[in-house]
PDB file of C-alpha atoms in Angstrom:
ATOM      1  CA  MET O  19       0.000   0.000   0.000  1.00 53.00           C
ATOM      2  CA  ALA O  20       1.299   3.474  -0.871  1.00 63.00           C
ATOM      3  CA  ASP O  21       2.009   6.070   1.787  1.00 82.00           C
ATOM      4  CA  SER O  22      -0.773   8.473   2.690  1.00 87.00           C
ATOM      5  CA  SER O  23       0.142  12.130   3.127  1.00 87.00           C
ATOM      6  CA  PHE O  24      -1.057  15.661   3.747  1.00 87.00           C
ATOM      7  CA  ASP O  25       0.514  19.113   3.596  1.00 88.00           C
ATOM      8  CA  ILE O  26       0.730  21.606   6.443  1.00 86.00           C
ATOM      9  CA  VAL O  27       0.423  25.146   5.089  1.00 89.00           C
ATOM     10  CA  SER O  28      -0.153  28.637   6.407  1.00 87.00           C
ATOM     11  CA  LYS O  29      -2.341  30.355   3.834  1.00 89.00           C
ATOM     12  CA  VAL O  30      -5.007  33.006   4.067  1.00 89.00           C
ATOM     13  CA  GLU O  31      -7.755  33.480   1.523  1.00 89.00           C
ATOM     14  CA  ARG O  32      -7.199  37.005   0.232  1.00 90.00           C
ATOM     15  CA  GLN O  33     -10.871  37.492  -0.690  1.00 93.00           C
ATOM     16  CA  GLU O  34     -11.972  36.726   2.880  1.00 93.00           C
ATOM     17  CA  VAL O  35      -9.504  39.304   4.244  1.00 93.00           C
ATOM     18  CA  ASP O  36     -10.838  41.811   1.729  1.00 95.00           C
ATOM     19  CA  ASN O  37     -14.431  41.059   2.765  1.00 95.00           C
ATOM     20  CA  ALA O  38     -13.545  41.456   6.461  1.00 95.00           C
ATOM     21  CA  LEU O  39     -11.820  44.778   5.697  1.00 96.00           C
ATOM     22  CA  ASN O  40     -14.852  46.050   3.767  1.00 96.00           C
ATOM     23  CA  GLN O  41     -17.226  45.005   6.561  1.00 96.00           C
ATOM     24  CA  ALA O  42     -15.032  46.747   9.151  1.00 95.00           C
ATOM     25  CA  ALA O  43     -14.890  49.914   7.020  1.00 95.00           C
ATOM     26  CA  LYS O  44     -18.678  49.902   6.682  1.00 95.00           C
ATOM     27  CA  GLU O  45     -19.180  49.442  10.443  1.00 95.00           C
ATOM     28  CA  ILE O  46     -16.688  52.230  11.225  1.00 94.00           C
ATOM     29  CA  SER O  47     -18.476  54.611   8.856  1.00 93.00           C
ATOM     30  CA  GLN O  48     -21.863  53.869  10.463  1.00 93.00           C
ATOM     31  CA  ARG O  49     -21.045  53.704  14.186  1.00 91.00           C
ATOM     32  CA  TYR O  50     -21.956  56.704  16.299  1.00 91.00           C
ATOM     33  CA  ASP O  51     -18.791  56.610  18.429  1.00 89.00           C
ATOM     34  CA  PHE O  52     -16.640  56.964  15.282  1.00 89.00           C
ATOM     35  CA  LYS O  53     -18.422  60.082  13.954  1.00 88.00           C
ATOM     36  CA  GLY O  54     -16.017  62.971  13.412  1.00 85.00           C
ATOM     37  CA  VAL O  55     -12.854  61.172  14.575  1.00 87.00           C
ATOM     38  CA  GLY O  56     -11.429  60.503  11.112  1.00 89.00           C
ATOM     39  CA  ALA O  57     -11.441  56.730  11.646  1.00 92.00           C
ATOM     40  CA  SER O  58     -10.753  54.628   8.565  1.00 93.00           C
ATOM     41  CA  ILE O  59      -9.335  51.297   7.438  1.00 94.00           C
ATOM     42  CA  ALA O  60      -8.040  50.518   3.948  1.00 94.00           C
ATOM     43  CA  TRP O  61      -5.430  48.648   1.941  1.00 93.00           C
ATOM     44  CA  SER O  62      -2.166  50.527   1.542  1.00 91.00           C
ATOM     45  CA  GLY O  63      -0.220  48.424  -0.957  1.00 87.00           C
ATOM     46  CA  GLU O  64       0.269  45.006   0.673  1.00 89.00           C
ATOM     47  CA  LYS O  65      -0.426  46.349   4.167  1.00 93.00           C
ATOM     48  CA  ILE O  66      -3.637  47.358   5.884  1.00 94.00           C
ATOM     49  CA  GLU O  67      -3.675  50.907   7.219  1.00 94.00           C
ATOM     50  CA  MET O  68      -5.930  51.969  10.099  1.00 94.00           C
ATOM     51  CA  ARG O  69      -6.267  55.644  11.065  1.00 93.00           C
ATOM     52  CA  ALA O  70      -8.023  57.682  13.751  1.00 93.00           C
ATOM     53  CA  ASN O  71      -7.437  60.909  15.698  1.00 93.00           C
ATOM     54  CA  ALA O  72      -6.721  59.157  19.025  1.00 90.00           C
ATOM     55  CA  GLU O  73      -4.713  56.107  20.056  1.00 91.00           C
ATOM     56  CA  GLU O  74      -7.752  54.458  21.698  1.00 92.00           C
ATOM     57  CA  ARG O  75      -9.846  54.993  18.564  1.00 93.00           C
ATOM     58  CA  VAL O  76      -7.277  53.425  16.237  1.00 94.00           C
ATOM     59  CA  LYS O  77      -7.047  50.433  18.614  1.00 94.00           C
ATOM     60  CA  ALA O  78     -10.846  50.162  18.450  1.00 94.00           C
ATOM     61  CA  VAL O  79     -10.621  50.108  14.623  1.00 95.00           C
ATOM     62  CA  LEU O  80      -8.117  47.228  14.910  1.00 95.00           C
ATOM     63  CA  ASP O  81     -10.455  45.433  17.318  1.00 96.00           C
ATOM     64  CA  ILE O  82     -13.376  45.721  14.878  1.00 95.00           C
ATOM     65  CA  PHE O  83     -11.186  44.385  12.046  1.00 96.00           C
ATOM     66  CA  GLU O  84     -10.028  41.438  14.190  1.00 95.00           C
ATOM     67  CA  THR O  85     -13.658  40.612  15.030  1.00 96.00           C
ATOM     68  CA  LYS O  86     -14.564  40.597  11.336  1.00 95.00           C
ATOM     69  CA  LEU O  87     -11.582  38.332  10.536  1.00 94.00           C
ATOM     70  CA  VAL O  88     -12.624  35.810  13.191  1.00 94.00           C
ATOM     71  CA  LYS O  89     -16.216  35.792  11.893  1.00 95.00           C
ATOM     72  CA  ARG O  90     -14.835  34.957   8.440  1.00 93.00           C
ATOM     73  CA  GLY O  91     -12.782  32.043   9.777  1.00 90.00           C
ATOM     74  CA  ILE O  92      -9.340  33.649   9.517  1.00 90.00           C
ATOM     75  CA  SER O  93      -6.932  33.003  12.383  1.00 89.00           C
ATOM     76  CA  LEU O  94      -5.643  36.102  14.148  1.00 91.00           C
ATOM     77  CA  LYS O  95      -2.200  34.455  14.149  1.00 90.00           C
ATOM     78  CA  ALA O  96      -2.004  35.403  10.461  1.00 90.00           C
ATOM     79  CA  LEU O  97      -2.500  39.099  11.296  1.00 92.00           C
ATOM     80  CA  ASP O  98       0.680  40.976  12.176  1.00 92.00           C
ATOM     81  CA  ALA O  99      -0.397  44.372  13.517  1.00 93.00           C
ATOM     82  CA  GLY O 100       2.107  46.973  14.624  1.00 91.00           C
ATOM     83  CA  GLU O 101       1.852  49.481  17.456  1.00 93.00           C
ATOM     84  CA  PRO O 102      -0.066  52.767  17.053  1.00 93.00           C
ATOM     85  CA  GLN O 103       2.183  55.476  15.633  1.00 92.00           C
ATOM     86  CA  ALA O 104       1.540  59.192  15.905  1.00 92.00           C
ATOM     87  CA  SER O 105       1.527  60.859  12.498  1.00 85.00           C
ATOM     88  CA  GLY O 106       0.779  64.550  12.734  1.00 87.00           C
ATOM     89  CA  LYS O 107      -2.633  64.894  14.386  1.00 89.00           C
ATOM     90  CA  GLU O 108      -3.665  61.284  13.812  1.00 92.00           C
ATOM     91  CA  TYR O 109      -2.604  57.821  14.837  1.00 94.00           C
ATOM     92  CA  LYS O 110      -1.963  54.944  12.439  1.00 94.00           C
ATOM     93  CA  ILE O 111      -1.570  51.192  12.755  1.00 94.00           C
ATOM     94  CA  PHE O 112      -0.115  49.177   9.904  1.00 95.00           C
ATOM     95  CA  ALA O 113      -0.961  45.483   9.755  1.00 94.00           C
ATOM     96  CA  SER O 114       0.084  42.757   7.347  1.00 93.00           C
ATOM     97  CA  ILE O 115      -1.218  39.285   6.615  1.00 91.00           C
ATOM     98  CA  GLU O 116       1.448  36.602   7.152  1.00 88.00           C
ATOM     99  CA  GLU O 117       1.405  33.652   4.764  1.00 87.00           C
ATOM    100  CA  GLY O 118       3.693  30.664   4.347  1.00 86.00           C
ATOM    101  CA  ILE O 119       5.632  28.735   6.958  1.00 87.00           C
ATOM    102  CA  SER O 120       9.174  30.007   7.471  1.00 85.00           C
ATOM    103  CA  GLN O 121      12.059  27.505   7.393  1.00 87.00           C
ATOM    104  CA  GLU O 122      12.630  27.755  11.153  1.00 87.00           C
ATOM    105  CA  ASN O 123       8.904  27.242  11.927  1.00 87.00           C
ATOM    106  CA  ALA O 124       8.795  24.274   9.519  1.00 88.00           C
ATOM    107  CA  LYS O 125      11.771  22.747  11.356  1.00 89.00           C
ATOM    108  CA  LYS O 126      10.031  23.288  14.725  1.00 89.00           C
ATOM    109  CA  VAL O 127       6.884  21.508  13.476  1.00 89.00           C
ATOM    110  CA  ALA O 128       8.958  18.657  11.982  1.00 90.00           C
ATOM    111  CA  LYS O 129      10.736  18.270  15.332  1.00 90.00           C
ATOM    112  CA  ILE O 130       7.399  18.149  17.205  1.00 90.00           C
ATOM    113  CA  ILE O 131       6.183  15.447  14.796  1.00 89.00           C
ATOM    114  CA  ARG O 132       9.424  13.455  15.207  1.00 89.00           C
ATOM    115  CA  ASP O 133       9.531  13.730  19.003  1.00 91.00           C
ATOM    116  CA  GLU O 134       5.861  13.443  19.958  1.00 89.00           C
ATOM    117  CA  GLY O 135       4.127  11.949  16.924  1.00 85.00           C
ATOM    118  CA  PRO O 136       3.561   8.274  16.125  1.00 87.00           C
ATOM    119  CA  LYS O 137       6.534   6.238  14.881  1.00 88.00           C
ATOM    120  CA  GLY O 138       6.880   5.886  11.114  1.00 87.00           C
ATOM    121  CA  VAL O 139       5.597   9.370  10.337  1.00 89.00           C
ATOM    122  CA  LYS O 140       7.907  11.394   8.101  1.00 89.00           C
ATOM    123  CA  ALA O 141       7.897  15.192   7.687  1.00 89.00           C
ATOM    124  CA  GLN O 142       9.679  16.969   4.824  1.00 89.00           C
ATOM    125  CA  VAL O 143      10.014  20.712   4.311  1.00 88.00           C
ATOM    126  CA  GLN O 144       8.937  21.742   0.795  1.00 87.00           C
ATOM    127  CA  GLY O 145       9.351  25.463   0.267  1.00 83.00           C
ATOM    128  CA  ASP O 146       6.864  27.266   2.511  1.00 86.00           C
ATOM    129  CA  GLU O 147       4.920  24.114   3.404  1.00 87.00           C
ATOM    130  CA  LEU O 148       5.504  20.803   5.128  1.00 90.00           C
ATOM    131  CA  ARG O 149       4.591  17.372   3.710  1.00 91.00           C
ATOM    132  CA  VAL O 150       3.735  14.729   6.305  1.00 90.00           C
ATOM    133  CA  SER O 151       3.536  11.096   5.176  1.00 91.00           C
ATOM    134  CA  SER O 152       2.932   7.711   6.766  1.00 90.00           C
ATOM    135  CA  LYS O 153       1.673   4.241   5.863  1.00 90.00           C
ATOM    136  CA  SER O 154      -1.183   4.608   8.373  1.00 87.00           C
ATOM    137  CA  ARG O 155      -3.937   7.211   7.935  1.00 87.00           C
ATOM    138  CA  ASP O 156      -4.675   6.921  11.654  1.00 90.00           C
ATOM    139  CA  ASP O 157      -1.128   8.107  12.377  1.00 89.00           C
ATOM    140  CA  LEU O 158      -1.660  11.122  10.105  1.00 88.00           C
ATOM    141  CA  GLN O 159      -4.869  12.005  11.932  1.00 90.00           C
ATOM    142  CA  ALA O 160      -3.018  11.664  15.248  1.00 89.00           C
ATOM    143  CA  VAL O 161      -0.398  14.144  13.944  1.00 89.00           C
ATOM    144  CA  GLN O 162      -3.167  16.608  12.976  1.00 89.00           C
ATOM    145  CA  GLN O 163      -4.677  16.350  16.468  1.00 90.00           C
ATOM    146  CA  LEU O 164      -1.230  16.789  18.033  1.00 89.00           C
ATOM    147  CA  LEU O 165      -0.573  19.975  16.039  1.00 89.00           C
ATOM    148  CA  LYS O 166      -4.058  21.385  16.721  1.00 88.00           C
ATOM    149  CA  GLY O 167      -3.356  20.945  20.435  1.00 87.00           C
ATOM    150  CA  LYS O 168      -0.040  22.828  20.227  1.00 86.00           C
ATOM    151  CA  ASP O 169      -0.048  26.597  20.606  1.00 83.00           C
ATOM    152  CA  LEU O 170       1.990  27.464  17.503  1.00 84.00           C
ATOM    153  CA  ASP O 171       2.703  31.138  16.853  1.00 83.00           C
ATOM    154  CA  PHE O 172       1.414  30.922  13.260  1.00 84.00           C
ATOM    155  CA  ALA O 173      -1.806  29.698  11.653  1.00 84.00           C
ATOM    156  CA  VAL O 174      -1.785  26.199  10.134  1.00 84.00           C
ATOM    157  CA  GLN O 175      -4.132  24.404   7.773  1.00 86.00           C
ATOM    158  CA  PHE O 176      -4.044  20.817   6.569  1.00 87.00           C
ATOM    159  CA  VAL O 177      -4.507  20.332   2.811  1.00 88.00           C
ATOM    160  CA  ASN O 178      -4.015  17.672   0.095  1.00 86.00           C
ATOM    161  CA  TYR O 179      -5.003  14.802   2.378  1.00 82.00           C
ATOM    162  CA  ARG O 180      -4.597  11.594   0.356  1.00 83.00           C
TER     163      ARG O 180
END
């Protein structure tokens, strides 16, 4: 019997992020507590830019955006938001969406699988993803449960299960 396998990836659906951003922008434009404070959220190249006239307000904009991301099924581990920065009379927060598993994170996950996973499970780094293979599908499911239980500092999804 051939080995079964799956890939561990860290990807974010760009359209879902866009939808969450648009929903947050709509809520900010309609909410009473954001009237007249210059609050906004928008794409700025590859980053997301949030603005308001006070530090607390710009943090509230970030909070609304995070809520919309969670409702759309996007892990907050993929969102890398900076600290509020004063820019003239307004405050800004720049955030980016992290995708792909870095080499060092892939090695950490491979080590977890080697040390704590079932015997006979192999993990190979392939670019910005990790291929996990084994003769037993039950072992692969055990690895998925193991990784879901770990508190990794990046979002993971399991794809190409075969």
